[in-house]
């Protein structure tokens, strides 16, 4: 009843009207200060009642992506390598009216990381280093380092360090290739960070962990990939699994063993290696590291849809695979036998329909290396994949099978599944995203597909929400987890006109198109769609925070529909903004299969005939799309990834791109994971990682998909209840409204929400301004007006 009552009044009481008829709002914060210690401080000759931060230090921890979707038994194939980073920012809180301080190595401190109850991977949790693969291309798999863990990274290289240094007289021969000249130790990531724990690296103003790759353009080599954003501590690319340290063999794993929301632990140490303590306790915080396996086994084994179709087409090897494991290993779980069966089924289908020979040496009775000299199949050997930094197809150094240029990895996988099994729910929205992507919960009992009523598919991949709304399903990457699918979220939402359209026409509408009183939120295709790409393509911004320049993001919904869909409201809704699968159209398939990459740069030839590259918006030159430079096109990069700026009013938007080019571009919005506000504070420090944004949905310890992130938010909560974005009170001495005491004497001091707008206006460099300069640059009236406009 509490939730329904709150939802019923959600859109009615949050904005009120003053006597003058102008929109006003509640200036109070959505939390109390019960856990904070009261203190009197003097500010500008005024003694005020204030509250000190709860924690003398804070460490904000995140992983840069929403959920790493990865397998753990790589014996047969590897779609995406294991790669989970622990990222953090550390602060000394501002007690008694002092300003907080971001901590860097200059403060003679360092951060120590480990993963709680998860200190190793290879063995009974992962087959990766034990999988043989010809790394150096000499035709055998017997040399030291000939394993899959080294093999998958050999397209990346450095010259002498991870700071992006290129010698003046560089040559291809001087490259140090990851996995080849720089081999990867067992249970460590490509940068050398160990699962057992260790110290994090700090990235300065230019970012860190910079590696290089080559593009498809012969003249364009040494493309830098900045893997860690500026002012971030990072333990890069850990080979994390979704399992705690366990007993038994890898063969005994079942669905119930998955713990997809791992606890990333970070401690504050002095530079002498001693842990910093307060009141006898080590300064330590935890974050969430989400990792899980996709549900390939459900459809590609047993009586799954793909398995049934395969038998009809005369394929038999995948059933022999299942029989081998069940016959020869009494301890094997049905889940693990089906996982092997699914791997062979996928490879067998690929051989049949794409002319590959992955199973040409398959031996259904071999105890090890069942694919023979072919070795494990790495999908990115033929399919370009920006997320792993592979811009070329075929991938340089690939061995074991015939190679050919293929579609980008994400494009090939998504288009195929959208075409073969579109699986619309009653509203026409695809169930495919959540069915294929990870769906495990943190609670063991919720990982039984047969008994969990919210599981979107059964154990054979059959959809359960075809006659209802799949947004009420849950588990895994997004549904029933993120703030955008949380019915308990309350205004202000700080929405622009497009965001308000989504709230009214999607979030507050059921599968029959009828208005409802409780938010159901968004689904995957409301963000990953044609509209998102067109909004990015249209932008040519002069100031991303104030949205000066060319953009649709600050326009009316009528103007947006006119530009995007030629004024056709139905086409805008059902094809662009809220894709619906019907007999006449499949916009999800079209989104992937017919995608054209954004313009990356423009090119001209100089007087000597040499290639010269200019910015994408230069007034001269020929357009060069991402498609030309990368066989990954622009998938996973800023042009195709959703942006906060799509739906949220400025300044609740990302930073300007270009700093991490070619991942992002100037005069466009960068990715959320590279963005900063409130000076140099990462958006993810206060809001958490995408797909798991605060407040994650909380339904009690036994029914919450991602309990880790909920508990993480409470570490910084001023009252032990509020689990929304991190508040000012976490680091600042605040007044009775939760506003930093530094704003005393300004119009901001009594308006919590306007002060929230102010910190989002502040970008790198603004933290150096005096308070007087700051409020002059971003006056209260401007911030207050944004609250009024963006409340709902």
mmCIF file of N, CA and C in Angstrom, residues 210-263:
data_model
loop_
_atom_site.group_PDB
_atom_site.id
_atom_site.type_symbol
_atom_site.label_atom_id
_atom_site.label_comp_id
_atom_site.label_asym_id
_atom_site.label_seq_id
_atom_site.Cartn_x
_atom_site.Cartn_y
_atom_site.Cartn_z
ATOM 1 N N UNK A 210 46.703 3.880 -20.833
ATOM 2 C CA UNK A 210 46.578 4.188 -22.251
ATOM 3 C C UNK A 210 47.315 3.123 -23.063
ATOM 4 N N UNK A 211 46.558 2.419 -23.890
ATOM 5 C CA UNK A 211 47.145 1.437 -24.793
ATOM 6 C C UNK A 211 46.868 1.877 -26.230
ATOM 7 N N UNK A 212 47.481 1.192 -27.161
ATOM 8 C CA UNK A 212 47.313 1.561 -28.569
ATOM 9 C C UNK A 212 46.767 0.386 -29.367
ATOM 10 N N UNK A 213 46.121 0.737 -30.468
ATOM 11 C CA UNK A 213 45.672 -0.245 -31.442
ATOM 12 C C UNK A 213 45.786 0.396 -32.808
ATOM 13 N N UNK A 214 45.638 -0.386 -33.861
ATOM 14 C CA UNK A 214 45.680 0.149 -35.219
ATOM 15 C C UNK A 214 44.284 0.181 -35.816
ATOM 16 N N UNK A 215 44.059 1.156 -36.694
ATOM 17 C CA UNK A 215 42.772 1.263 -37.371
ATOM 18 C C UNK A 215 42.819 0.523 -38.695
ATOM 19 N N UNK A 216 41.693 0.537 -39.421
ATOM 20 C CA UNK A 216 41.664 -0.089 -40.741
ATOM 21 C C UNK A 216 42.299 0.793 -41.808
ATOM 22 N N UNK A 217 42.506 2.069 -41.484
ATOM 23 C CA UNK A 217 43.144 2.979 -42.428
ATOM 24 C C UNK A 217 44.657 2.789 -42.315
ATOM 25 N N UNK A 218 45.317 2.327 -43.368
ATOM 26 C CA UNK A 218 46.755 2.003 -43.251
ATOM 27 C C UNK A 218 47.602 3.149 -42.705
ATOM 28 N N UNK A 219 47.240 4.404 -43.056
ATOM 29 C CA UNK A 219 48.040 5.536 -42.603
ATOM 30 C C UNK A 219 47.803 5.877 -41.133
ATOM 31 N N UNK A 220 46.714 5.377 -40.565
ATOM 32 C CA UNK A 220 46.351 5.752 -39.190
ATOM 33 C C UNK A 220 46.684 4.603 -38.252
ATOM 34 N N UNK A 221 47.808 4.753 -37.582
ATOM 35 C CA UNK A 221 48.257 3.743 -36.625
ATOM 36 C C UNK A 221 48.398 4.394 -35.247
ATOM 37 N N UNK A 222 48.685 3.552 -34.260
ATOM 38 C CA UNK A 222 48.886 4.034 -32.886
ATOM 39 C C UNK A 222 47.670 4.819 -32.382
ATOM 40 N N UNK A 223 46.492 4.248 -32.576
ATOM 41 C CA UNK A 223 45.274 4.888 -32.076
ATOM 42 C C UNK A 223 45.240 4.721 -30.558
ATOM 43 N N UNK A 224 45.249 5.829 -29.799
ATOM 44 C CA UNK A 224 45.273 5.692 -28.335
ATOM 45 C C UNK A 224 43.891 5.361 -27.780
ATOM 46 N N UNK A 225 43.853 4.442 -26.844
ATOM 47 C CA UNK A 225 42.624 4.103 -26.125
ATOM 48 C C UNK A 225 42.862 4.408 -24.656
ATOM 49 N N UNK A 226 42.191 5.442 -24.148
ATOM 50 C CA UNK A 226 42.335 5.827 -22.741
ATOM 51 C C UNK A 226 41.317 5.018 -21.940
ATOM 52 N N UNK A 227 41.806 4.030 -21.227
ATOM 53 C CA UNK A 227 40.918 3.086 -20.552
ATOM 54 C C UNK A 227 40.446 3.583 -19.190
ATOM 55 N N UNK A 228 41.160 4.546 -18.614
ATOM 56 C CA UNK A 228 40.764 5.085 -17.312
ATOM 57 C C UNK A 228 40.595 6.590 -17.421
ATOM 58 N N UNK A 229 39.445 7.082 -17.026
ATOM 59 C CA UNK A 229 39.164 8.512 -17.096
ATOM 60 C C UNK A 229 40.039 9.276 -16.097
ATOM 61 N N UNK A 230 40.116 10.583 -16.275
ATOM 62 C CA UNK A 230 40.960 11.422 -15.424
ATOM 63 C C UNK A 230 40.505 11.406 -13.972
ATOM 64 N N UNK A 231 41.482 11.547 -13.091
ATOM 65 C CA UNK A 231 41.273 11.668 -11.640
ATOM 66 C C UNK A 231 40.560 10.448 -11.040
ATOM 67 N N UNK A 232 40.887 9.285 -11.573
ATOM 68 C CA UNK A 232 40.293 8.038 -11.097
ATOM 69 C C UNK A 232 41.400 7.089 -10.657
ATOM 70 N N UNK A 233 41.184 6.432 -9.509
ATOM 71 C CA UNK A 233 42.020 5.306 -9.113
ATOM 72 C C UNK A 233 41.426 4.051 -9.754
ATOM 73 N N UNK A 234 42.279 3.144 -10.260
ATOM 74 C CA UNK A 234 41.756 2.030 -11.039
ATOM 75 C C UNK A 234 42.579 0.766 -10.831
ATOM 76 N N UNK A 235 41.868 -0.350 -10.647
ATOM 77 C CA UNK A 235 42.460 -1.682 -10.774
ATOM 78 C C UNK A 235 41.837 -2.257 -12.029
ATOM 79 N N UNK A 236 42.576 -2.189 -13.125
ATOM 80 C CA UNK A 236 42.022 -2.371 -14.464
ATOM 81 C C UNK A 236 41.898 -3.836 -14.867
ATOM 82 N N UNK A 237 40.726 -4.175 -15.431
ATOM 83 C CA UNK A 237 40.554 -5.411 -16.189
ATOM 84 C C UNK A 237 40.738 -6.708 -15.433
ATOM 85 N N UNK A 238 40.262 -6.787 -14.205
ATOM 86 C CA UNK A 238 40.397 -8.023 -13.444
ATOM 87 C C UNK A 238 39.588 -9.147 -14.101
ATOM 88 N N UNK A 239 40.113 -10.367 -14.120
ATOM 89 C CA UNK A 239 39.379 -11.499 -14.702
ATOM 90 C C UNK A 239 38.357 -12.042 -13.705
ATOM 91 N N UNK A 240 37.394 -11.249 -13.381
ATOM 92 C CA UNK A 240 36.435 -11.565 -12.318
ATOM 93 C C UNK A 240 35.379 -12.559 -12.801
ATOM 94 N N UNK A 241 34.988 -13.452 -11.922
ATOM 95 C CA UNK A 241 33.853 -14.341 -12.176
ATOM 96 C C UNK A 241 32.719 -13.985 -11.222
ATOM 97 N N UNK A 242 31.569 -14.550 -11.470
ATOM 98 C CA UNK A 242 30.397 -14.289 -10.631
ATOM 99 C C UNK A 242 30.301 -15.279 -9.475
ATOM 100 N N UNK A 243 31.423 -15.875 -9.102
ATOM 101 C CA UNK A 243 31.404 -16.888 -8.045
ATOM 102 C C UNK A 243 32.331 -16.502 -6.901
ATOM 103 N N UNK A 244 31.857 -16.723 -5.686
ATOM 104 C CA UNK A 244 32.740 -16.615 -4.538
ATOM 105 C C UNK A 244 33.742 -17.770 -4.586
ATOM 106 N N UNK A 245 34.826 -17.665 -3.809
ATOM 107 C CA UNK A 245 35.763 -18.780 -3.704
ATOM 108 C C UNK A 245 34.988 -20.013 -3.239
ATOM 109 N N UNK A 246 35.205 -21.123 -3.917
ATOM 110 C CA UNK A 246 34.333 -22.275 -3.720
ATOM 111 C C UNK A 246 35.113 -23.577 -3.704
ATOM 112 N N UNK A 247 34.443 -24.648 -3.247
ATOM 113 C CA UNK A 247 34.996 -25.990 -3.266
ATOM 114 C C UNK A 247 34.381 -26.757 -4.436
ATOM 115 N N UNK A 248 34.948 -27.918 -4.736
ATOM 116 C CA UNK A 248 34.435 -28.715 -5.840
ATOM 117 C C UNK A 248 35.058 -28.301 -7.159
ATOM 118 N N UNK A 249 34.716 -29.015 -8.200
ATOM 119 C CA UNK A 249 35.247 -28.731 -9.523
ATOM 120 C C UNK A 249 34.360 -27.729 -10.247
ATOM 121 N N UNK A 250 34.860 -27.233 -11.367
ATOM 122 C CA UNK A 250 34.070 -26.323 -12.183
ATOM 123 C C UNK A 250 32.832 -27.025 -12.726
ATOM 124 N N UNK A 251 32.889 -28.359 -12.793
ATOM 125 C CA UNK A 251 31.764 -29.124 -13.341
ATOM 126 C C UNK A 251 30.536 -29.074 -12.456
ATOM 127 N N UNK A 252 30.694 -28.676 -11.212
ATOM 128 C CA UNK A 252 29.564 -28.732 -10.268
ATOM 129 C C UNK A 252 28.780 -27.418 -10.191
ATOM 130 N N UNK A 253 29.164 -26.407 -10.955
ATOM 131 C CA UNK A 253 28.475 -25.109 -10.906
ATOM 132 C C UNK A 253 27.038 -25.251 -11.394
ATOM 133 N N UNK A 254 26.129 -24.589 -10.691
ATOM 134 C CA UNK A 254 24.724 -24.528 -11.092
ATOM 135 C C UNK A 254 24.278 -23.069 -11.113
ATOM 136 N N UNK A 255 23.054 -22.836 -11.565
ATOM 137 C CA UNK A 255 22.511 -21.473 -11.570
ATOM 138 C C UNK A 255 22.552 -20.837 -10.185
ATOM 139 N N UNK A 256 22.370 -21.652 -9.161
ATOM 140 C CA UNK A 256 22.291 -21.118 -7.805
ATOM 141 C C UNK A 256 23.648 -20.662 -7.259
ATOM 142 N N UNK A 257 24.734 -20.988 -7.945
ATOM 143 C CA UNK A 257 26.064 -20.570 -7.486
ATOM 144 C C UNK A 257 26.398 -19.128 -7.856
ATOM 145 N N UNK A 258 25.627 -18.524 -8.742
ATOM 146 C CA UNK A 258 25.979 -17.201 -9.244
ATOM 147 C C UNK A 258 25.751 -16.106 -8.197
ATOM 148 N N UNK A 259 26.741 -15.260 -8.045
ATOM 149 C CA UNK A 259 26.657 -14.058 -7.215
ATOM 150 C C UNK A 259 27.082 -12.891 -8.101
ATOM 151 N N UNK A 260 26.163 -12.355 -8.903
ATOM 152 C CA UNK A 260 26.563 -11.407 -9.956
ATOM 153 C C UNK A 260 26.955 -10.021 -9.478
ATOM 154 N N UNK A 261 26.660 -9.690 -8.221
ATOM 155 C CA UNK A 261 26.999 -8.348 -7.731
ATOM 156 C C UNK A 261 28.075 -8.472 -6.662
ATOM 157 N N UNK A 262 29.303 -8.566 -7.134
ATOM 158 C CA UNK A 262 30.443 -8.807 -6.266
ATOM 159 C C UNK A 262 30.806 -7.546 -5.469
ATOM 160 N N UNK A 263 31.335 -7.756 -4.267
ATOM 161 C CA UNK A 263 31.733 -6.663 -3.389
ATOM 162 C C UNK A 263 33.186 -6.267 -3.667
#
